Tab-separated table of N, CA and C in Angstrom:
chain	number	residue	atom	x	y	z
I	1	UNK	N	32.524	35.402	-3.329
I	1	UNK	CA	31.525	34.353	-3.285
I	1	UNK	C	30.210	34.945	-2.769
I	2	UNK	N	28.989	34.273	-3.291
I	2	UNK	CA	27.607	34.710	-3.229
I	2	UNK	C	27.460	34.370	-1.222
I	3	UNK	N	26.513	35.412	-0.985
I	3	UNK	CA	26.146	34.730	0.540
I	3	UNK	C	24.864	35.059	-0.048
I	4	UNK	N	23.806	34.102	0.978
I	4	UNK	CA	22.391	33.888	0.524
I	4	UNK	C	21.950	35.588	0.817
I	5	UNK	N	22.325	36.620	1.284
I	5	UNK	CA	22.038	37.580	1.719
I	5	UNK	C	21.722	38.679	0.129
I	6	UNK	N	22.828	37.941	-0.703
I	6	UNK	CA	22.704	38.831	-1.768
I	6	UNK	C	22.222	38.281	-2.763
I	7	UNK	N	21.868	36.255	-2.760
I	7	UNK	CA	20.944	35.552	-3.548
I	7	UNK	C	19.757	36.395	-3.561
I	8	UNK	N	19.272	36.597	-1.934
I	8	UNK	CA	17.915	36.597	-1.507
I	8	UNK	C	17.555	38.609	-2.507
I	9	UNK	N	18.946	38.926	-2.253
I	9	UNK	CA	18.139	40.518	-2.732
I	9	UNK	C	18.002	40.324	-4.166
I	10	UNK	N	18.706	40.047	-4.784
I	10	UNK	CA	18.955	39.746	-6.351
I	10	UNK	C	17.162	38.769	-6.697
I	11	UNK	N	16.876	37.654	-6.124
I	11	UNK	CA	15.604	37.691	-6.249
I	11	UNK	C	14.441	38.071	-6.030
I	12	UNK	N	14.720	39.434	-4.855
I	12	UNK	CA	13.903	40.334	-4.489
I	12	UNK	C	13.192	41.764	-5.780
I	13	UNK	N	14.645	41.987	-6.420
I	13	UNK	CA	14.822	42.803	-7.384
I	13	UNK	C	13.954	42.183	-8.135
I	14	UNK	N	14.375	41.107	-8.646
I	14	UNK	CA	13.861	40.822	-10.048
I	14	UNK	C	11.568	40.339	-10.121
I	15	UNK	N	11.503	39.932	-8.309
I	15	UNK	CA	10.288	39.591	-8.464
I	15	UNK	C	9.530	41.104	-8.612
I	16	UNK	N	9.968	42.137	-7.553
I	16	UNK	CA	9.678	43.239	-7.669
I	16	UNK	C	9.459	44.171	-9.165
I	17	UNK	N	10.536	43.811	-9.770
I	17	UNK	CA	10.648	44.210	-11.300
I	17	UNK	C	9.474	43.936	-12.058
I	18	UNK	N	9.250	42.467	-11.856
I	18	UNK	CA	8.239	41.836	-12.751
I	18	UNK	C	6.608	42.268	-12.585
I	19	UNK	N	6.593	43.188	-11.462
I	19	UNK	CA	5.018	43.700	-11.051
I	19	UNK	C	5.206	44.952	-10.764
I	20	UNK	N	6.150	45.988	-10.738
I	20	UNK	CA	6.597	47.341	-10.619
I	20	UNK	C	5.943	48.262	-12.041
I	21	UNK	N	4.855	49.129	-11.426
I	21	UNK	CA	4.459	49.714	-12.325
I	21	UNK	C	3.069	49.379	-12.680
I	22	UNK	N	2.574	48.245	-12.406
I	22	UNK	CA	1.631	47.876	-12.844
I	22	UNK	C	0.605	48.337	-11.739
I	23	UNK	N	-0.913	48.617	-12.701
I	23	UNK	CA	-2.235	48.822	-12.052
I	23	UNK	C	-2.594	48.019	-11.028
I	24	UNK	N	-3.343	48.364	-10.305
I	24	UNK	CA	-3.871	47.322	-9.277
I	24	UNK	C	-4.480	46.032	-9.305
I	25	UNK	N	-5.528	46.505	-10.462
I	25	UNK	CA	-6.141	44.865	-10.987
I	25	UNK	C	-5.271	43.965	-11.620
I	26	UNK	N	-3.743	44.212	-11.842
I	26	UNK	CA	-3.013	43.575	-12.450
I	26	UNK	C	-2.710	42.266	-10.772
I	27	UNK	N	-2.331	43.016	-10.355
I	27	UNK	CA	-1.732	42.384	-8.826
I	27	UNK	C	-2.787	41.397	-8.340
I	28	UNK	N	-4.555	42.081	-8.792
I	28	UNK	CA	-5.705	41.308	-8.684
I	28	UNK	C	-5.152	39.945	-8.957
I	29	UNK	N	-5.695	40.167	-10.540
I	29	UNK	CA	-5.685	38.770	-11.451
I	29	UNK	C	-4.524	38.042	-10.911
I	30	UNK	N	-3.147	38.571	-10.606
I	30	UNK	CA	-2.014	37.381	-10.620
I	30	UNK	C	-2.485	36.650	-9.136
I	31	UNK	N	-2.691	37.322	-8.351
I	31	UNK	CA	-3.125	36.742	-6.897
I	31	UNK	C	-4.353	36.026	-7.125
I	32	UNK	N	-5.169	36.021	-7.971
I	32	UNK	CA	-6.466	34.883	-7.968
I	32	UNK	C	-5.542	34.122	-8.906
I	33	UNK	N	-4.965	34.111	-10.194
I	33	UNK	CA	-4.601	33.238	-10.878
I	33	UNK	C	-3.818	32.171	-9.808
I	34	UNK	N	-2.940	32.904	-9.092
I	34	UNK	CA	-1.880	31.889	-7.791
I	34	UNK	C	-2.522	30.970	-7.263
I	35	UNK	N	-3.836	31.726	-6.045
I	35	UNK	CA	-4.975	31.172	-5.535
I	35	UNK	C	-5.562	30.060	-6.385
I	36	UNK	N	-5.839	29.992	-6.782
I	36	UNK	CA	-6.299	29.560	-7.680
I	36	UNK	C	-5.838	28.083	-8.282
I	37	UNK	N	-4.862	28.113	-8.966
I	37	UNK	CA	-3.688	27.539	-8.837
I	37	UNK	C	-3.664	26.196	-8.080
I	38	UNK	N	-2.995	26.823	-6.653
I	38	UNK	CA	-3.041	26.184	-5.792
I	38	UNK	C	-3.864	25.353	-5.279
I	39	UNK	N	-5.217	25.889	-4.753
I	39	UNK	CA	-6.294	25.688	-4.921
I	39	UNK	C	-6.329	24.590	-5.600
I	40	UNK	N	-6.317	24.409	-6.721
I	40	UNK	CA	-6.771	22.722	-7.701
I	40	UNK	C	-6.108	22.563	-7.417
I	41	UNK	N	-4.576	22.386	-7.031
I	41	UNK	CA	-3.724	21.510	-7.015
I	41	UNK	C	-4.169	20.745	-5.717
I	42	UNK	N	-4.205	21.880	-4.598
I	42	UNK	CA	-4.520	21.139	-3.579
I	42	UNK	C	-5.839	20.388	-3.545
I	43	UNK	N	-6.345	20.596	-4.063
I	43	UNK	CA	-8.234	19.948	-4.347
I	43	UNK	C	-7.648	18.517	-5.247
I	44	UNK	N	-7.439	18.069	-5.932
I	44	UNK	CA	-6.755	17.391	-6.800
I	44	UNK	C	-5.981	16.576	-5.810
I	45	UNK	N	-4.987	16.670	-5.087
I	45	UNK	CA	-4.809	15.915	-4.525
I	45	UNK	C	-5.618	15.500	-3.568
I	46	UNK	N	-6.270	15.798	-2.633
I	46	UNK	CA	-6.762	15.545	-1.697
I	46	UNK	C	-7.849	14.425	-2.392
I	47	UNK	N	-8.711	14.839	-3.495
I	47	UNK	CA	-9.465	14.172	-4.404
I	47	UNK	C	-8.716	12.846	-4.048
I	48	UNK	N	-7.783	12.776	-5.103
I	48	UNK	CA	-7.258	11.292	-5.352
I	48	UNK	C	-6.590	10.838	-3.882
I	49	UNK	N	-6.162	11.562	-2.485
I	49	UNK	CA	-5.960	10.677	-1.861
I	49	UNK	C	-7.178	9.924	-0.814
I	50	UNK	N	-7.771	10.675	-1.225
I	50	UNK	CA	-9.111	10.065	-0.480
I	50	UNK	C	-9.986	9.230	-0.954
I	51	UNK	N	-10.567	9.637	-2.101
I	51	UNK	CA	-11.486	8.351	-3.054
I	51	UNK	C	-10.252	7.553	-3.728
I	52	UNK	N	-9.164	7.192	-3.199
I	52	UNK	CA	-8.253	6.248	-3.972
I	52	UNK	C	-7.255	5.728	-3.416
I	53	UNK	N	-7.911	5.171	-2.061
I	53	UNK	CA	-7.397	4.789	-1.125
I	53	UNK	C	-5.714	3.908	-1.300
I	54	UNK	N	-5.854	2.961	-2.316
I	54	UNK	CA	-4.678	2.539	-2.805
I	54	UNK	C	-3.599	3.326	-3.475
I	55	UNK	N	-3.916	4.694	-3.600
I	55	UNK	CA	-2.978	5.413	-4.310
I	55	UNK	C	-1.798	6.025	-2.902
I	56	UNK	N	-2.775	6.252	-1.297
I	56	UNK	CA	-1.893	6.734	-0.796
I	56	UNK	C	-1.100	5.414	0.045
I	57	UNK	N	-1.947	4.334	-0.169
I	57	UNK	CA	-1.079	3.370	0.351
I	57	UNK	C	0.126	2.906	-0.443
I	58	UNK	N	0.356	3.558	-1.648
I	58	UNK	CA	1.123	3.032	-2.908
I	58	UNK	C	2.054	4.020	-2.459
I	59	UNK	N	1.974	5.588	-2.369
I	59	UNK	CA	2.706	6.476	-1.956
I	59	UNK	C	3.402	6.136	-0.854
I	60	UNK	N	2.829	5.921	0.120
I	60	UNK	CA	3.413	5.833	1.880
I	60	UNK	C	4.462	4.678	1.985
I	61	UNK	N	4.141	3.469	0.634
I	61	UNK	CA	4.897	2.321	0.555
I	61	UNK	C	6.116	2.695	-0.223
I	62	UNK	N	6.194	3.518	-1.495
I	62	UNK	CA	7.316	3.869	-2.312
I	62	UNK	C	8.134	5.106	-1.261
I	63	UNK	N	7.288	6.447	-0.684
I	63	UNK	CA	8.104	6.935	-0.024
I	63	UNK	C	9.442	6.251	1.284
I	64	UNK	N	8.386	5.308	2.013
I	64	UNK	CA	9.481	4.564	2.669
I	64	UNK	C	10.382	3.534	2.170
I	65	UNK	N	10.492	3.373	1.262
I	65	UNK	CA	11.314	1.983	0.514
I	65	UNK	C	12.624	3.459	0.135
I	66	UNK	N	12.095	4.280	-0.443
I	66	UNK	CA	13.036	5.686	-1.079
I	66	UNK	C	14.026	6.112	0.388
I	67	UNK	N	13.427	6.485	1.329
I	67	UNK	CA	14.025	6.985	2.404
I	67	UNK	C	14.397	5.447	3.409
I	68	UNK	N	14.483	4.472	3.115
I	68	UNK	CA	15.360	3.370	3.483
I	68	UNK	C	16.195	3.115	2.477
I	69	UNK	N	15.964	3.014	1.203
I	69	UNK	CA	17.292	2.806	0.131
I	69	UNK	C	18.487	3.985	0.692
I	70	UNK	N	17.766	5.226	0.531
I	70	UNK	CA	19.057	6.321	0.720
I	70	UNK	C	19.595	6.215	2.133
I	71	UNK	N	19.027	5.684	3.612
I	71	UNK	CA	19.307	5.793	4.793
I	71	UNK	C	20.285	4.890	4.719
I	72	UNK	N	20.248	3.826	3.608
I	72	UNK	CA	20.817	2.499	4.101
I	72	UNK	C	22.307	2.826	3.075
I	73	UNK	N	22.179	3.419	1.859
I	73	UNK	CA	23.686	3.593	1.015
I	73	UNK	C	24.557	4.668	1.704
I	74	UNK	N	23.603	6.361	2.691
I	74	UNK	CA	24.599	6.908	3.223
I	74	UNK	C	25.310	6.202	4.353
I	75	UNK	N	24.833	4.995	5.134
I	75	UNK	CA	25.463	4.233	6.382
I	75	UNK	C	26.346	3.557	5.872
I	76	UNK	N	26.310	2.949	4.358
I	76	UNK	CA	27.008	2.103	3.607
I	76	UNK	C	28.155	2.838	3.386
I	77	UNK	N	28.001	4.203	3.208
I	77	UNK	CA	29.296	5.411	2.478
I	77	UNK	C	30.060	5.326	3.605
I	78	UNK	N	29.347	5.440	5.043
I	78	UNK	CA	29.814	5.907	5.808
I	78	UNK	C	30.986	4.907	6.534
I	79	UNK	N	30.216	3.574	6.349
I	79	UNK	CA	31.038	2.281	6.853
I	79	UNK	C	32.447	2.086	6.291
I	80	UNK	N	32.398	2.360	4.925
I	80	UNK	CA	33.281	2.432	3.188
I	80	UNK	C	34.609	3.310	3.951
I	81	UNK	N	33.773	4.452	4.275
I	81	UNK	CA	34.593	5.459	4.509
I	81	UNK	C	35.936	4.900	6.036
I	82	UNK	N	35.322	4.464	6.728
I	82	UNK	CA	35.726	4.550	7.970
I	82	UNK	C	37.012	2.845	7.898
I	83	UNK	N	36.387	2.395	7.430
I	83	UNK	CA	37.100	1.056	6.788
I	83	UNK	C	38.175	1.521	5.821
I	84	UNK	N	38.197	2.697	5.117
I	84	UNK	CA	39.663	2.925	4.139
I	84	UNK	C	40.220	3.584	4.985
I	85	UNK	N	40.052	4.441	6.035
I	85	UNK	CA	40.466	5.266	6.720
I	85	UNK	C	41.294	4.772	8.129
I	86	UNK	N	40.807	3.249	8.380
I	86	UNK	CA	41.487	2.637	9.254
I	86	UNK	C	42.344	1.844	8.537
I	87	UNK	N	42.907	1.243	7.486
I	87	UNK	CA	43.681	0.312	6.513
I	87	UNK	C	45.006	1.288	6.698
């Protein structure tokens, strides 16, 4: 069986692989392309949670309804459980 020890090298190999050999400006471009990247993503959000004020109140309202549905069916499993287990 896998331990994360030999997940972690096996994806070490292969990221290494994928940029091994290559020129320097190669390593450039992928590190601004990343930057970059990120960058709008994070700009982009921040955009819409700020000029769109109802979008993060829409978020903050669906995230907690999500993490009370699931809080409330694992207590439900758990009740299920403990109730067949005493019968």
């Amino acid at each position: 069986m896998s331990t994360i020890n030999d997940i972690t090298e096996e994806a070490g190999k292969k990221v290494k692989s994928f940029m091994s050999g290559k020129p320097v400006w190669a390593f450039w471009i992928l590190y601004t392309a990343i930057v970059g990247l990120v960058f709008g993503i994070a700009y982009a959000v921040i955009y819409i949670l700020a000029f769109k004020w109802w979008i993060l109140l829409i978020a903050i309202l669906l995230t907690g309804l999500c993490l009370g549905t699931l809080s409330y069916f694992k207590e439900n499993k758990k009740d299920e459980a403990k109730g067949k287990s005493a019968k």
